[in-house]
């Protein structure tokens, strides 16, 4: 073996280390073996990284298309006609409202246990109504309208409360809040169920002196939170 034939390294600037003949041959053989091992392990790493990347990408796309979105609630109508008649007996008053619930998902059904609604005035419950007294399944992309009237004994608006409402009305508007509660779960591809979640939707309902929902609150999306 000749030292000259083994000098395959590019010439670098600066002083080169001195190796003896035998030592130098062993050194280069070692370098060749090492670089082969490096190349093989680099290749394996590249393959593993590529496989991980593809698996991650598929998981991300599945997650994007199957991730359940919460239902959307909109308050379409809310009226309290008795407010427009200051001399009406509060016992004969009624409230009616119209709420739409939309399932915005593509492949995800929503199961609701019963759906309840409560109207609040000054953070006190003044009336309740059941929107769905039994469990209810909503298909993907479905919108369902719920129309409800609360009256009689389930609406408590007499006494001081009625006086407060009349004074709010004189001031220009009366603020209510409609809260809708249900326990929901999602079903992906009609196959996999999520856990049950207790859901609350809050719809601000501000009516004018005529007892009708003011324009800025009509068709408003209600905020949702889970507990
Ligand atoms: C509920 O409100 C929507 C939008 O205003 C209306 O199209 C629909 O007819 C109403 N449904 C009922 C039952 O009042
Ligand atoms: C939405 O679902 C309800 C209840 O299953 C059904 O009565 C209604 O027809 C559906 N609406 C549409 C637009 O498919």
PDB file of N, CA, C and O in Angstrom, residues 157-190:
ATOM      1  N   UNK A 157     -94.162  36.566  36.819  1.00  0.00           N
ATOM      2  CA  UNK A 157     -93.808  37.975  36.536  1.00  0.00           C
ATOM      3  C   UNK A 157     -94.711  38.947  37.299  1.00  0.00           C
ATOM      4  O   UNK A 157     -94.917  40.062  36.843  1.00  0.00           O
ATOM      5  N   UNK A 158     -95.236  38.529  38.436  1.00  0.00           N
ATOM      6  CA  UNK A 158     -96.134  39.459  39.146  1.00  0.00           C
ATOM      7  C   UNK A 158     -95.362  40.281  40.185  1.00  0.00           C
ATOM      8  O   UNK A 158     -94.147  40.133  40.339  1.00  0.00           O
ATOM      9  N   UNK A 159     -96.097  41.144  40.883  1.00  0.00           N
ATOM     10  CA  UNK A 159     -95.522  41.904  41.995  1.00  0.00           C
ATOM     11  C   UNK A 159     -94.424  42.873  41.576  1.00  0.00           C
ATOM     12  O   UNK A 159     -94.481  43.486  40.520  1.00  0.00           O
ATOM     13  N   UNK A 160     -93.390  42.922  42.397  1.00  0.00           N
ATOM     14  CA  UNK A 160     -92.295  43.863  42.196  1.00  0.00           C
ATOM     15  C   UNK A 160     -91.596  43.645  40.850  1.00  0.00           C
ATOM     16  O   UNK A 160     -91.175  44.587  40.185  1.00  0.00           O
ATOM     17  N   UNK A 161     -91.535  42.380  40.424  1.00  0.00           N
ATOM     18  CA  UNK A 161     -90.873  42.062  39.169  1.00  0.00           C
ATOM     19  C   UNK A 161     -91.584  42.746  37.995  1.00  0.00           C
ATOM     20  O   UNK A 161     -90.950  43.297  37.099  1.00  0.00           O
ATOM     21  N   UNK A 162     -92.886  42.713  38.025  1.00  0.00           N
ATOM     22  CA  UNK A 162     -93.679  43.344  36.964  1.00  0.00           C
ATOM     23  C   UNK A 162     -93.445  44.865  36.983  1.00  0.00           C
ATOM     24  O   UNK A 162     -93.287  45.490  35.929  1.00  0.00           O
ATOM     25  N   UNK A 163     -93.379  45.432  38.175  1.00  0.00           N
ATOM     26  CA  UNK A 163     -93.129  46.883  38.311  1.00  0.00           C
ATOM     27  C   UNK A 163     -91.747  47.226  37.739  1.00  0.00           C
ATOM     28  O   UNK A 163     -91.578  48.187  36.996  1.00  0.00           O
ATOM     29  N   UNK A 164     -90.735  46.365  38.051  1.00  0.00           N
ATOM     30  CA  UNK A 164     -89.378  46.599  37.520  1.00  0.00           C
ATOM     31  C   UNK A 164     -89.368  46.521  35.996  1.00  0.00           C
ATOM     32  O   UNK A 164     -88.708  47.324  35.331  1.00  0.00           O
ATOM     33  N   UNK A 165     -90.106  45.551  35.461  1.00  0.00           N
ATOM     34  CA  UNK A 165     -90.148  45.409  33.999  1.00  0.00           C
ATOM     35  C   UNK A 165     -90.792  46.636  33.363  1.00  0.00           C
ATOM     36  O   UNK A 165     -90.327  47.129  32.336  1.00  0.00           O
ATOM     37  N   UNK A 166     -91.836  47.127  33.985  1.00  0.00           N
ATOM     38  CA  UNK A 166     -92.504  48.311  33.443  1.00  0.00           C
ATOM     39  C   UNK A 166     -91.575  49.521  33.482  1.00  0.00           C
ATOM     40  O   UNK A 166     -91.559  50.337  32.563  1.00  0.00           O
ATOM     41  N   UNK A 167     -90.771  49.625  34.543  1.00  0.00           N
ATOM     42  CA  UNK A 167     -89.878  50.787  34.594  1.00  0.00           C
ATOM     43  C   UNK A 167     -88.733  50.630  33.579  1.00  0.00           C
ATOM     44  O   UNK A 167     -88.304  51.610  32.963  1.00  0.00           O
ATOM     45  N   UNK A 168     -88.257  49.399  33.355  1.00  0.00           N
ATOM     46  CA  UNK A 168     -87.250  49.159  32.305  1.00  0.00           C
ATOM     47  C   UNK A 168     -87.835  49.527  30.941  1.00  0.00           C
ATOM     48  O   UNK A 168     -87.157  50.128  30.095  1.00  0.00           O
ATOM     49  N   UNK A 169     -89.077  49.154  30.744  1.00  0.00           N
ATOM     50  CA  UNK A 169     -89.746  49.417  29.466  1.00  0.00           C
ATOM     51  C   UNK A 169     -89.823  50.921  29.211  1.00  0.00           C
ATOM     52  O   UNK A 169     -89.538  51.396  28.106  1.00  0.00           O
ATOM     53  N   UNK A 170     -90.195  51.679  30.279  1.00  0.00           N
ATOM     54  CA  UNK A 170     -90.275  53.135  30.158  1.00  0.00           C
ATOM     55  C   UNK A 170     -88.896  53.693  29.794  1.00  0.00           C
ATOM     56  O   UNK A 170     -88.778  54.649  29.028  1.00  0.00           O
ATOM     57  N   UNK A 171     -87.859  53.063  30.318  1.00  0.00           N
ATOM     58  CA  UNK A 171     -86.493  53.511  30.018  1.00  0.00           C
ATOM     59  C   UNK A 171     -86.050  53.088  28.615  1.00  0.00           C
ATOM     60  O   UNK A 171     -84.959  53.442  28.181  1.00  0.00           O
ATOM     61  N   UNK A 172     -86.844  52.270  27.905  1.00  0.00           N
ATOM     62  CA  UNK A 172     -86.511  51.967  26.513  1.00  0.00           C
ATOM     63  C   UNK A 172     -86.393  50.502  26.160  1.00  0.00           C
ATOM     64  O   UNK A 172     -86.656  50.112  25.030  1.00  0.00           O
ATOM     65  N   UNK A 173     -85.979  49.659  27.093  1.00  0.00           N
ATOM     66  CA  UNK A 173     -85.845  48.238  26.751  1.00  0.00           C
ATOM     67  C   UNK A 173     -85.846  47.378  28.010  1.00  0.00           C
ATOM     68  O   UNK A 173     -85.500  47.861  29.095  1.00  0.00           O
ATOM     69  N   UNK A 174     -86.237  46.132  27.842  1.00  0.00           N
ATOM     70  CA  UNK A 174     -86.224  45.190  28.966  1.00  0.00           C
ATOM     71  C   UNK A 174     -85.313  44.029  28.572  1.00  0.00           C
ATOM     72  O   UNK A 174     -85.485  43.432  27.494  1.00  0.00           O
ATOM     73  N   UNK A 175     -84.333  43.725  29.421  1.00  0.00           N
ATOM     74  CA  UNK A 175     -83.337  42.690  29.091  1.00  0.00           C
ATOM     75  C   UNK A 175     -83.671  41.361  29.735  1.00  0.00           C
ATOM     76  O   UNK A 175     -83.859  41.285  30.956  1.00  0.00           O
ATOM     77  N   UNK A 176     -83.712  40.349  28.891  1.00  0.00           N
ATOM     78  CA  UNK A 176     -83.887  38.986  29.373  1.00  0.00           C
ATOM     79  C   UNK A 176     -82.704  38.174  28.880  1.00  0.00           C
ATOM     80  O   UNK A 176     -81.923  38.632  28.046  1.00  0.00           O
ATOM     81  N   UNK A 177     -82.603  36.978  29.409  1.00  0.00           N
ATOM     82  CA  UNK A 177     -81.575  36.051  28.933  1.00  0.00           C
ATOM     83  C   UNK A 177     -82.234  34.699  28.831  1.00  0.00           C
ATOM     84  O   UNK A 177     -82.907  34.277  29.768  1.00  0.00           O
ATOM     85  N   UNK A 178     -82.087  34.081  27.704  1.00  0.00           N
ATOM     86  CA  UNK A 178     -82.624  32.733  27.518  1.00  0.00           C
ATOM     87  C   UNK A 178     -81.452  31.764  27.631  1.00  0.00           C
ATOM     88  O   UNK A 178     -80.460  31.902  26.912  1.00  0.00           O
ATOM     89  N   UNK A 179     -81.579  30.841  28.560  1.00  0.00           N
ATOM     90  CA  UNK A 179     -80.511  29.834  28.695  1.00  0.00           C
ATOM     91  C   UNK A 179     -81.073  28.473  28.311  1.00  0.00           C
ATOM     92  O   UNK A 179     -82.139  28.080  28.791  1.00  0.00           O
ATOM     93  N   UNK A 180     -80.361  27.803  27.438  1.00  0.00           N
ATOM     94  CA  UNK A 180     -80.785  26.473  26.999  1.00  0.00           C
ATOM     95  C   UNK A 180     -79.747  25.478  27.498  1.00  0.00           C
ATOM     96  O   UNK A 180     -78.541  25.693  27.314  1.00  0.00           O
ATOM     97  N   UNK A 181     -80.207  24.427  28.161  1.00  0.00           N
ATOM     98  CA  UNK A 181     -79.258  23.441  28.681  1.00  0.00           C
ATOM     99  C   UNK A 181     -79.622  22.049  28.172  1.00  0.00           C
ATOM    100  O   UNK A 181     -80.797  21.742  27.959  1.00  0.00           O
ATOM    101  N   UNK A 182     -78.589  21.275  27.978  1.00  0.00           N
ATOM    102  CA  UNK A 182     -78.797  19.892  27.577  1.00  0.00           C
ATOM    103  C   UNK A 182     -77.524  19.125  27.896  1.00  0.00           C
ATOM    104  O   UNK A 182     -76.492  19.725  28.212  1.00  0.00           O
ATOM    105  N   UNK A 183     -77.624  17.818  27.834  1.00  0.00           N
ATOM    106  CA  UNK A 183     -76.429  16.988  27.956  1.00  0.00           C
ATOM    107  C   UNK A 183     -76.246  16.386  26.573  1.00  0.00           C
ATOM    108  O   UNK A 183     -77.177  15.786  26.026  1.00  0.00           O
ATOM    109  N   UNK A 184     -75.078  16.610  25.983  1.00  0.00           N
ATOM    110  CA  UNK A 184     -74.901  16.147  24.608  1.00  0.00           C
ATOM    111  C   UNK A 184     -73.706  15.210  24.485  1.00  0.00           C
ATOM    112  O   UNK A 184     -72.804  15.211  25.312  1.00  0.00           O
ATOM    113  N   UNK A 185     -73.769  14.403  23.442  1.00  0.00           N
ATOM    114  CA  UNK A 185     -72.557  13.660  23.061  1.00  0.00           C
ATOM    115  C   UNK A 185     -72.507  13.613  21.537  1.00  0.00           C
ATOM    116  O   UNK A 185     -73.527  13.803  20.862  1.00  0.00           O
ATOM    117  N   UNK A 186     -71.314  13.404  21.022  1.00  0.00           N
ATOM    118  CA  UNK A 186     -71.111  13.375  19.577  1.00  0.00           C
ATOM    119  C   UNK A 186     -70.908  11.937  19.125  1.00  0.00           C
ATOM    120  O   UNK A 186     -70.306  11.137  19.844  1.00  0.00           O
ATOM    121  N   UNK A 187     -71.403  11.628  17.938  1.00  0.00           N
ATOM    122  CA  UNK A 187     -71.184  10.296  17.385  1.00  0.00           C
ATOM    123  C   UNK A 187     -70.534  10.464  16.016  1.00  0.00           C
ATOM    124  O   UNK A 187     -71.123  11.038  15.101  1.00  0.00           O
ATOM    125  N   UNK A 188     -69.301   9.944  15.892  1.00  0.00           N
ATOM    126  CA  UNK A 188     -68.530  10.101  14.662  1.00  0.00           C
ATOM    127  C   UNK A 188     -68.798   8.924  13.739  1.00  0.00           C
ATOM    128  O   UNK A 188     -68.710   7.766  14.181  1.00  0.00           O
ATOM    129  N   UNK A 189     -69.139   9.185  12.476  1.00  0.00           N
ATOM    130  CA  UNK A 189     -69.392   8.134  11.480  1.00  0.00           C
ATOM    131  C   UNK A 189     -70.453   7.137  11.950  1.00  0.00           C
ATOM    132  O   UNK A 189     -70.351   5.944  11.643  1.00  0.00           O
ATOM    133  N   UNK A 190     -71.426   7.549  12.756  1.00  0.00           N
ATOM    134  CA  UNK A 190     -72.449   6.652  13.330  1.00  0.00           C
ATOM    135  C   UNK A 190     -71.817   5.475  14.061  1.00  0.00           C
ATOM    136  O   UNK A 190     -72.324   4.371  14.047  1.00  0.00           O
TER     137      UNK A 190
END
